[in-house]
Tab-separated table of C-alpha atoms in Angstrom:
chain	number	residue	atom	x	y	z
A	1	MET	CA	-103.386	98.604	134.814
A	2	SER	CA	-103.093	96.232	132.096
A	3	SER	CA	-105.832	94.033	130.801
A	4	GLY	CA	-105.827	90.822	128.232
A	5	THR	CA	-106.285	87.676	129.245
A	6	SER	CA	-102.594	86.028	128.472
A	7	PRO	CA	-100.694	86.144	131.638
A	8	PRO	CA	-98.497	89.089	131.473
A	9	ALA	CA	-94.870	88.270	130.372
A	10	ARG	CA	-91.937	88.183	133.016
A	11	SER	CA	-89.899	90.913	133.452
A	12	HIS	CA	-86.518	91.359	133.809
A	13	ALA	CA	-86.103	93.775	136.873
A	14	PRO	CA	-85.195	91.107	139.462
A	15	ILE	CA	-81.599	91.004	137.836
A	16	PHE	CA	-81.097	94.804	138.132
A	17	TRP	CA	-83.032	94.762	141.211
A	18	LEU	CA	-80.725	92.353	142.925
A	19	LEU	CA	-77.674	94.351	141.854
A	20	PHE	CA	-79.083	97.595	143.014
A	21	GLY	CA	-79.856	96.217	146.302
A	22	ALA	CA	-76.656	94.469	146.754
A	23	GLY	CA	-74.732	97.552	145.948
A	24	GLY	CA	-77.182	99.614	148.211
A	25	MET	CA	-76.516	97.192	151.342
A	26	LEU	CA	-72.688	97.656	150.350
A	27	SER	CA	-72.206	101.410	149.825
A	28	ALA	CA	-74.704	101.952	152.860
A	29	LEU	CA	-72.023	99.450	155.079
A	30	PHE	CA	-69.017	100.970	153.595
A	31	GLY	CA	-69.554	104.016	151.671
A	32	PRO	CA	-69.080	106.435	154.049
A	33	ALA	CA	-66.464	104.767	155.348
A	34	LEU	CA	-64.151	104.701	152.457
A	35	VAL	CA	-64.966	108.427	151.445
A	36	PHE	CA	-63.694	109.166	155.318
A	37	ILE	CA	-60.563	107.143	154.727
A	38	THR	CA	-59.629	107.622	150.944
A	39	GLY	CA	-60.934	111.021	150.836
A	40	ILE	CA	-60.232	112.758	154.437
A	41	ALA	CA	-58.342	110.558	156.929
A	42	ALA	CA	-55.549	108.930	154.724
A	43	PRO	CA	-54.650	112.035	153.024
A	44	LEU	CA	-54.472	114.432	155.908
A	45	GLY	CA	-53.069	111.406	158.373
A	46	ILE	CA	-55.886	111.912	160.744
A	47	VAL	CA	-56.552	109.156	162.792
A	48	ILE	CA	-54.634	106.651	160.502
A	49	PRO	CA	-51.056	106.994	159.121
A	50	HIS	CA	-50.838	109.355	156.323
A	51	ASP	CA	-48.996	106.297	153.978
A	52	LEU	CA	-51.860	103.795	154.659
A	53	LEU	CA	-52.878	104.533	151.025
A	54	SER	CA	-49.257	104.785	149.874
A	55	TYR	CA	-48.881	103.081	146.209
A	56	PRO	CA	-47.186	99.723	147.302
A	57	ARG	CA	-49.742	99.103	150.019
A	58	VAL	CA	-52.540	99.598	147.445
A	59	LEU	CA	-50.658	97.787	145.137
A	60	ALA	CA	-50.098	94.777	147.454
A	61	LEU	CA	-53.905	94.758	148.718
A	62	SER	CA	-54.805	94.668	144.918
A	63	GLN	CA	-52.832	91.514	144.063
A	64	HIS	CA	-54.084	89.717	147.240
A	65	TRP	CA	-57.168	87.775	145.372
A	66	ALA	CA	-59.175	88.696	149.044
A	67	GLY	CA	-58.250	92.438	148.005
A	68	LYS	CA	-58.882	92.037	144.453
A	69	SER	CA	-62.475	90.845	145.195
A	70	LEU	CA	-63.311	93.566	147.941
A	71	LEU	CA	-62.085	96.148	145.179
A	72	PHE	CA	-64.243	94.584	142.395
A	73	VAL	CA	-67.261	93.936	144.563
A	74	ILE	CA	-67.144	97.634	145.588
A	75	VAL	CA	-66.393	99.068	142.191
A	76	ALA	CA	-69.028	97.021	140.627
A	77	LEU	CA	-72.044	97.083	142.765
A	78	PHE	CA	-71.758	100.491	143.544
A	79	ALA	CA	-71.890	101.174	139.481
A	80	TRP	CA	-75.061	98.998	139.634
A	81	HIS	CA	-76.622	100.763	142.146
A	82	ALA	CA	-75.684	104.377	141.084
A	83	ALA	CA	-76.997	103.325	137.307
A	84	HIS	CA	-80.431	101.770	138.758
A	85	ARG	CA	-80.868	104.534	140.451
A	86	LEU	CA	-80.206	107.349	137.851
A	87	LEU	CA	-82.597	105.605	135.710
A	88	HIS	CA	-85.468	105.360	138.086
A	89	SER	CA	-84.968	109.192	139.396
A	90	LEU	CA	-84.988	109.921	135.771
A	91	HIS	CA	-88.337	108.097	135.411
A	92	ASP	CA	-89.795	109.800	138.348
A	93	LEU	CA	-88.933	113.418	136.743
A	94	GLY	CA	-91.007	112.460	134.087
A	95	LEU	CA	-88.633	111.259	131.805
A	96	ARG	CA	-89.977	108.551	129.188
A	97	ILE	CA	-87.391	105.789	129.773
A	98	GLY	CA	-86.746	104.413	126.840
A	99	PRO	CA	-83.871	101.589	125.333
A	100	ALA	CA	-81.221	104.274	125.041
A	101	THR	CA	-81.638	105.692	128.420
A	102	ARG	CA	-81.112	101.970	129.766
A	103	LEU	CA	-78.340	101.098	127.600
A	104	LEU	CA	-76.763	104.171	128.867
A	105	CYS	CA	-77.039	103.625	132.473
A	106	TYR	CA	-76.940	99.537	132.508
A	107	GLY	CA	-74.171	100.108	129.458
A	108	SER	CA	-72.236	102.120	131.681
A	109	ALA	CA	-72.417	99.873	134.761
A	110	SER	CA	-71.396	96.700	132.634
A	111	LEU	CA	-68.359	99.200	131.104
A	112	LEU	CA	-67.479	99.977	134.882
A	113	THR	CA	-67.550	96.435	135.937
A	114	LEU	CA	-65.390	95.472	132.839
A	115	VAL	CA	-62.896	97.815	132.801
A	116	SER	CA	-62.503	97.079	136.844
A	117	ALA	CA	-62.380	93.368	136.215
A	118	ALA	CA	-59.742	93.877	133.603
A	119	GLY	CA	-57.609	96.569	135.236
A	120	LEU	CA	-57.669	93.857	138.234
A	121	LEU	CA	-56.613	90.770	136.427
A	122	ALA	CA	-54.220	92.979	134.754
A	123	LEU	CA	-52.125	93.526	138.050
A	124	GLY	CA	-51.581	90.300	138.389
A	125	PHE	CA	-51.789	88.111	141.588
B	1	MET	CA	-105.272	126.226	164.983
B	2	PRO	CA	-105.442	128.558	167.955
B	3	GLU	CA	-108.509	127.790	170.241
B	4	PRO	CA	-110.082	131.088	170.015
B	5	ALA	CA	-110.278	130.744	165.929
B	6	ARG	CA	-111.938	127.542	166.593
B	7	ALA	CA	-114.888	128.544	168.540
B	8	ALA	CA	-115.088	131.762	166.421
B	9	ALA	CA	-115.532	129.537	163.426
B	10	ARG	CA	-119.085	129.802	162.707
B	11	SER	CA	-119.003	128.571	158.870
B	12	ILE	CA	-116.495	127.079	156.320
B	13	THR	CA	-116.007	127.368	152.625
B	14	LEU	CA	-115.497	124.274	150.550
B	15	GLU	CA	-113.817	124.391	147.606
B	16	VAL	CA	-115.377	121.594	145.390
B	17	LEU	CA	-113.567	120.635	141.833
B	18	ARG	CA	-116.684	120.043	139.771
B	19	TYR	CA	-116.863	118.315	136.521
B	20	ARG	CA	-120.060	117.767	134.679
B	21	PRO	CA	-119.291	116.369	131.294
B	22	GLU	CA	-122.406	117.835	129.996
B	23	ILE	CA	-121.940	121.227	131.032
B	24	GLU	CA	-118.079	121.999	131.131
B	25	ALA	CA	-115.229	120.200	128.774
B	26	ALA	CA	-112.733	120.561	131.797
B	27	PRO	CA	-113.134	120.196	135.445
B	28	VAL	CA	-113.830	123.534	137.336
B	29	TRP	CA	-113.773	124.984	140.810
B	30	GLN	CA	-117.279	125.837	142.515
B	31	SER	CA	-117.219	127.141	146.570
B	32	TYR	CA	-119.622	126.503	148.874
B	33	VAL	CA	-120.234	128.139	152.805
B	34	VAL	CA	-121.202	125.592	155.120
B	35	PRO	CA	-122.106	126.065	158.591
B	36	PHE	CA	-119.140	124.638	160.827
B	37	SER	CA	-119.414	122.514	164.154
B	38	GLU	CA	-116.703	120.841	166.082
B	39	ASP	CA	-118.088	117.318	165.011
B	40	LEU	CA	-118.676	117.842	161.446
B	41	SER	CA	-116.955	116.070	159.082
B	42	VAL	CA	-115.883	116.985	155.230
B	43	LEU	CA	-118.877	114.153	153.970
B	44	GLN	CA	-121.499	115.277	156.185
B	45	ALA	CA	-120.506	118.690	155.222
B	46	LEU	CA	-121.145	117.569	151.245
B	47	GLN	CA	-124.154	116.139	152.593
B	48	HIS	CA	-125.337	119.560	153.766
B	49	VAL	CA	-124.219	120.786	150.232
B	50	LYS	CA	-126.193	118.241	148.608
B	51	ASP	CA	-129.680	118.556	150.797
B	52	GLU	CA	-129.742	122.266	151.231
B	53	LEU	CA	-127.316	124.298	148.616
B	54	ASP	CA	-126.931	122.239	145.562
B	55	GLY	CA	-128.736	118.582	144.320
B	56	SER	CA	-126.612	118.356	141.652
B	57	LEU	CA	-123.224	118.017	143.273
B	58	SER	CA	-122.086	113.968	142.733
B	59	PHE	CA	-120.018	112.127	145.420
B	60	ARG	CA	-119.793	108.536	146.587
B	61	TRP	CA	-120.587	107.328	150.280
B	62	SER	CA	-122.270	104.733	151.917
B	63	CYS	CA	-121.324	103.751	155.457
B	64	ARG	CA	-120.301	106.997	157.237
B	65	MET	CA	-117.870	104.932	158.914
B	66	ALA	CA	-114.195	104.081	157.192
B	67	ILE	CA	-115.725	100.626	156.188
B	68	CYS	CA	-116.794	100.708	153.157
B	69	GLY	CA	-114.540	102.596	151.276
B	70	SER	CA	-116.473	104.758	149.301
B	71	CYS	CA	-115.867	108.694	150.009
B	72	GLY	CA	-112.121	108.484	149.293
B	73	MET	CA	-111.176	111.892	147.660
B	74	MET	CA	-107.999	114.736	147.763
B	75	ILE	CA	-109.016	116.918	150.560
B	76	ASP	CA	-106.505	119.669	150.814
B	77	GLY	CA	-104.277	117.540	148.419
B	78	ARG	CA	-103.904	114.628	150.349
B	79	PRO	CA	-105.990	111.315	149.764
B	80	ARG	CA	-108.305	110.753	152.566
B	81	LEU	CA	-111.512	109.179	153.523
B	82	ALA	CA	-114.404	111.992	153.981
B	83	CYS	CA	-116.152	110.613	156.442
B	84	GLN	CA	-113.202	110.005	158.851
B	85	THR	CA	-111.832	113.583	158.351
B	86	PHE	CA	-113.256	116.413	160.422
B	87	LEU	CA	-113.616	120.074	159.397
B	88	ARG	CA	-111.699	121.062	162.498
B	89	GLU	CA	-108.838	119.915	161.501
B	90	LEU	CA	-108.909	121.905	158.112
B	91	LEU	CA	-109.363	125.554	159.967
B	92	PRO	CA	-109.639	128.067	158.921
B	93	GLY	CA	-110.428	126.639	155.578
B	94	PRO	CA	-111.332	127.086	152.167
B	95	VAL	CA	-111.260	123.055	152.196
B	96	ARG	CA	-110.401	121.949	148.735
B	97	LEU	CA	-112.030	118.743	147.578
B	98	GLU	CA	-111.069	117.052	144.487
B	99	ALA	CA	-111.693	113.402	143.180
B	100	LEU	CA	-108.879	111.282	143.638
B	101	ALA	CA	-105.805	112.079	141.999
B	102	HIS	CA	-104.597	109.643	139.218
B	103	TRP	CA	-108.155	108.372	138.211
B	104	PRO	CA	-110.493	109.509	135.527
B	105	ILE	CA	-113.007	111.886	137.019
B	106	GLN	CA	-116.885	110.225	135.807
B	107	ARG	CA	-118.449	113.009	137.359
B	108	ASP	CA	-117.570	115.962	140.281
B	109	LEU	CA	-115.962	113.860	142.840
B	110	VAL	CA	-116.462	110.458	141.391
B	111	ILE	CA	-113.901	108.775	139.899
B	112	ASP	CA	-113.969	106.148	137.745
B	113	ALA	CA	-113.016	102.825	138.970
B	114	SER	CA	-113.339	100.091	136.099
B	115	GLY	CA	-109.586	99.641	135.685
B	116	PHE	CA	-109.486	98.670	139.696
B	117	ILE	CA	-112.295	96.591	139.467
B	118	ALA	CA	-111.012	94.906	136.309
B	119	GLY	CA	-107.572	93.858	138.104
B	120	LEU	CA	-109.235	92.465	141.159
B	121	GLU	CA	-110.761	89.580	139.194
B	122	ARG	CA	-107.078	89.017	137.391
B	123	ILE	CA	-105.469	88.744	141.048
B	124	LYS	CA	-107.572	85.918	142.042
B	125	PRO	CA	-108.123	87.547	145.655
B	126	TYR	CA	-109.893	84.454	147.165
B	127	LEU	CA	-108.853	81.451	148.751
B	128	ILE	CA	-107.645	78.615	146.534
B	129	PRO	CA	-107.423	75.354	148.188
B	130	ARG	CA	-104.515	73.073	147.502
B	131	GLN	CA	-106.943	70.056	147.034
B	132	PRO	CA	-110.364	69.793	147.091
B	133	ARG	CA	-111.689	69.378	150.723
B	134	PRO	CA	-114.922	68.418	151.829
B	135	LEU	CA	-116.739	70.116	154.574
B	136	ALA	CA	-116.440	66.833	156.735
B	137	ALA	CA	-112.675	67.594	156.702
B	138	GLY	CA	-113.839	70.292	159.258
B	139	GLU	CA	-111.934	73.575	159.269
B	140	TYR	CA	-108.389	74.454	158.747
B	141	ARG	CA	-105.964	75.417	161.790
B	142	GLN	CA	-103.798	78.426	161.555
B	143	SER	CA	-100.981	79.030	164.063
B	144	PRO	CA	-101.019	82.451	165.480
B	145	HIS	CA	-97.865	82.863	163.463
B	146	GLU	CA	-99.495	81.891	160.516
B	147	LEU	CA	-102.224	84.435	161.046
B	148	GLU	CA	-99.903	87.260	161.483
B	149	LEU	CA	-97.927	86.785	158.324
B	150	PHE	CA	-101.930	87.763	156.083
B	151	GLU	CA	-104.151	89.357	158.567
B	152	PRO	CA	-103.254	93.050	158.470
B	153	TYR	CA	-103.514	93.023	154.576
B	154	SER	CA	-107.320	91.369	154.863
B	155	ALA	CA	-108.021	94.779	156.391
B	156	CYS	CA	-108.139	96.552	153.033
B	157	ILE	CA	-111.352	98.105	151.813
B	158	ASN	CA	-110.524	98.895	148.204
B	159	CYS	CA	-110.978	102.786	149.057
B	160	LEU	CA	-108.040	103.434	146.220
B	161	LEU	CA	-106.494	105.972	148.471
B	162	CYS	CA	-103.240	104.129	148.074
B	163	TYR	CA	-103.619	104.546	144.389
B	164	ALA	CA	-104.038	108.555	144.678
B	165	ALA	CA	-100.886	108.262	146.726
B	166	CYS	CA	-98.476	106.750	144.400
B	167	PRO	CA	-96.724	108.517	141.835
B	168	GLN	CA	-95.696	105.542	139.838
B	169	PHE	CA	-99.701	104.723	139.502
B	170	GLY	CA	-99.737	108.523	138.381
B	171	LEU	CA	-97.164	108.206	135.950
B	172	ASP	CA	-98.061	105.074	134.182
B	173	PRO	CA	-101.826	103.381	134.992
B	174	GLY	CA	-100.935	100.311	133.656
B	175	PHE	CA	-99.166	99.713	136.875
B	176	THR	CA	-101.013	96.968	138.837
B	177	GLY	CA	-100.552	99.230	141.898
B	178	PRO	CA	-100.511	99.096	145.922
B	179	GLY	CA	-103.997	98.156	146.938
B	180	LEU	CA	-104.423	94.984	144.122
B	181	LEU	CA	-100.773	94.296	145.373
B	182	ALA	CA	-101.379	94.331	148.761
B	183	LEU	CA	-104.450	91.979	148.549
B	184	LEU	CA	-102.580	89.490	146.201
B	185	HIS	CA	-100.140	89.114	148.854
B	186	ARG	CA	-102.926	88.320	151.581
B	187	TYR	CA	-104.028	85.630	149.989
B	188	ASN	CA	-100.342	83.978	148.567
B	189	ALA	CA	-99.262	84.500	152.514
B	190	ASP	CA	-102.293	82.369	153.612
B	191	SER	CA	-101.304	78.765	154.757
B	192	ARG	CA	-104.548	77.768	153.457
B	193	ASP	CA	-104.210	78.976	149.987
B	194	GLY	CA	-102.629	76.974	147.133
B	195	GLY	CA	-103.014	79.940	144.492
B	196	ARG	CA	-99.699	81.295	144.472
B	197	ALA	CA	-98.660	79.903	141.348
B	198	GLN	CA	-101.295	81.491	139.501
B	199	ARG	CA	-100.804	84.519	141.177
B	200	MET	CA	-96.866	85.017	140.638
B	201	ALA	CA	-96.994	86.031	136.831
B	202	ALA	CA	-99.265	89.320	137.917
B	203	VAL	CA	-96.514	89.685	140.463
B	204	ASN	CA	-93.606	89.168	138.134
B	205	ALA	CA	-94.604	91.402	135.208
B	206	GLU	CA	-93.272	95.166	134.819
B	207	HIS	CA	-96.784	95.912	135.455
B	208	GLY	CA	-96.620	93.970	138.772
B	209	VAL	CA	-94.149	94.900	141.652
B	210	TRP	CA	-91.602	95.942	139.454
B	211	SER	CA	-92.918	99.323	138.543
B	212	CYS	CA	-92.932	100.156	142.534
B	213	THR	CA	-89.795	102.508	143.619
B	214	ALA	CA	-90.606	102.433	147.418
B	215	VAL	CA	-91.950	105.598	147.840
B	216	GLY	CA	-93.978	104.685	150.641
B	217	TYR	CA	-96.720	107.123	150.875
B	218	CYS	CA	-99.201	104.487	150.055
B	219	SER	CA	-98.791	103.033	153.646
B	220	GLU	CA	-98.774	106.712	154.947
B	221	VAL	CA	-102.430	107.517	153.578
B	222	CYS	CA	-103.957	104.005	154.083
B	223	PRO	CA	-107.112	104.331	156.460
B	224	LYS	CA	-106.627	100.649	157.750
B	225	ALA	CA	-102.722	100.518	158.263
B	226	VAL	CA	-102.465	98.082	155.502
B	227	ASP	CA	-99.218	98.700	154.731
B	228	PRO	CA	-99.303	97.960	150.775
B	229	ALA	CA	-95.583	99.446	150.567
B	230	HIS	CA	-94.361	96.489	152.747
B	231	ALA	CA	-96.439	93.916	150.923
B	232	VAL	CA	-95.114	95.148	147.721
B	233	ASN	CA	-91.401	94.958	148.928
B	234	GLN	CA	-91.766	91.134	150.194
B	235	ASN	CA	-93.250	90.375	146.858
B	236	LYS	CA	-90.033	91.838	145.149
B	237	VAL	CA	-88.021	89.458	147.278
B	238	ASN	CA	-90.335	86.673	146.131
B	239	SER	CA	-90.744	87.514	142.549
B	240	ALA	CA	-86.707	87.753	142.564
B	241	ILE	CA	-86.650	84.061	144.147
B	242	ASP	CA	-89.178	83.001	141.100
B	243	TYR	CA	-86.840	84.554	138.717
B	244	LEU	CA	-83.867	82.879	139.623
B	245	ARG	CA	-85.652	79.462	140.360
B	246	HIS	CA	-87.146	79.430	136.657
B	247	LEU	CA	-83.714	80.633	135.252
B	248	LEU	CA	-81.910	77.752	136.881
B	249	ALA	CA	-84.687	75.127	136.743
B	250	PRO	CA	-87.241	76.877	133.651
B	251	ARG	CA	-89.180	73.398	133.664
B	252	GLY	CA	-89.209	71.175	136.851
B	253	ALA	CA	-89.615	74.671	138.893
B	254	PRO	CA	-91.723	73.787	141.717
B	255	PRO	CA	-94.554	76.117	142.253
């Protein structure tokens, strides 16, 4: 327990925790269904038609503003969730978390966010 | 434990991690055999050792009824109150007793809790009225709902079992920890209290709620069902709201 008379500095953890929480809720809600649809059901043509994820359909989805937002939110928030989880798991394993590890984890999430935003915007409306 | 083995138990071995700074540089194990009976608590077994076998053994105790919070220790690797743990649950033994994990050992089963005491002062664990209120104004009125919000957190007996259970406190003793954060929440959540703004700095700090990774073992070991993990979780939300509010209105932020 830290001592001292001046009040302790405010942590910036809430930013990352909020992104982590949002990503966690999204991944819990959509993660398993997405794995099933994109990884199993669509390629094998079970339950849903085989061409559900065909190029023109997915292109149309990612060119519609709603589809675009959905894809962006899912990619970006999943990434922030994963980055935060990995960082804390490394800490739990006894690794000293310094600026480099933080940069690697949150930097990857930032990069993925930027790449997905740029890619989705490049596809046009 | 099958019944015949329990009936057959006439004695049980205690393995106690001893540390006498004037004798040994590092803690060492010492065994004691104590007579077993169905209604013998770990604390009573230790008292038997101290009275009959070895007067040099040190441990803290006071009330013998899970009220004072003095006799917390690691019992077979779990943080528990010695007065509340019966040897019949630990048959056939040996029963391993150690000082509470994550704390400096002062002597034998006695820990140095001065860090916690200093923390207690910092979190202002008392009602801070919104404005001075004369006795003539009468009692505060609270609805059953307002009582529910803080009452569970007021049951803390400062036994520190939650600290021995918290892996984050083990990794970083700078962490304010489950007990203090639950106690802080007990006052912040009280409708009679106006001291929330004074306590938020302790919540918002890296060593406040943000060192917690929601393991939840603190709530499992709490002998008074305080649920410190839930208190910390609620304060992560409070701290996040406070953070955003501070970001949007740094000066005019309401308390």
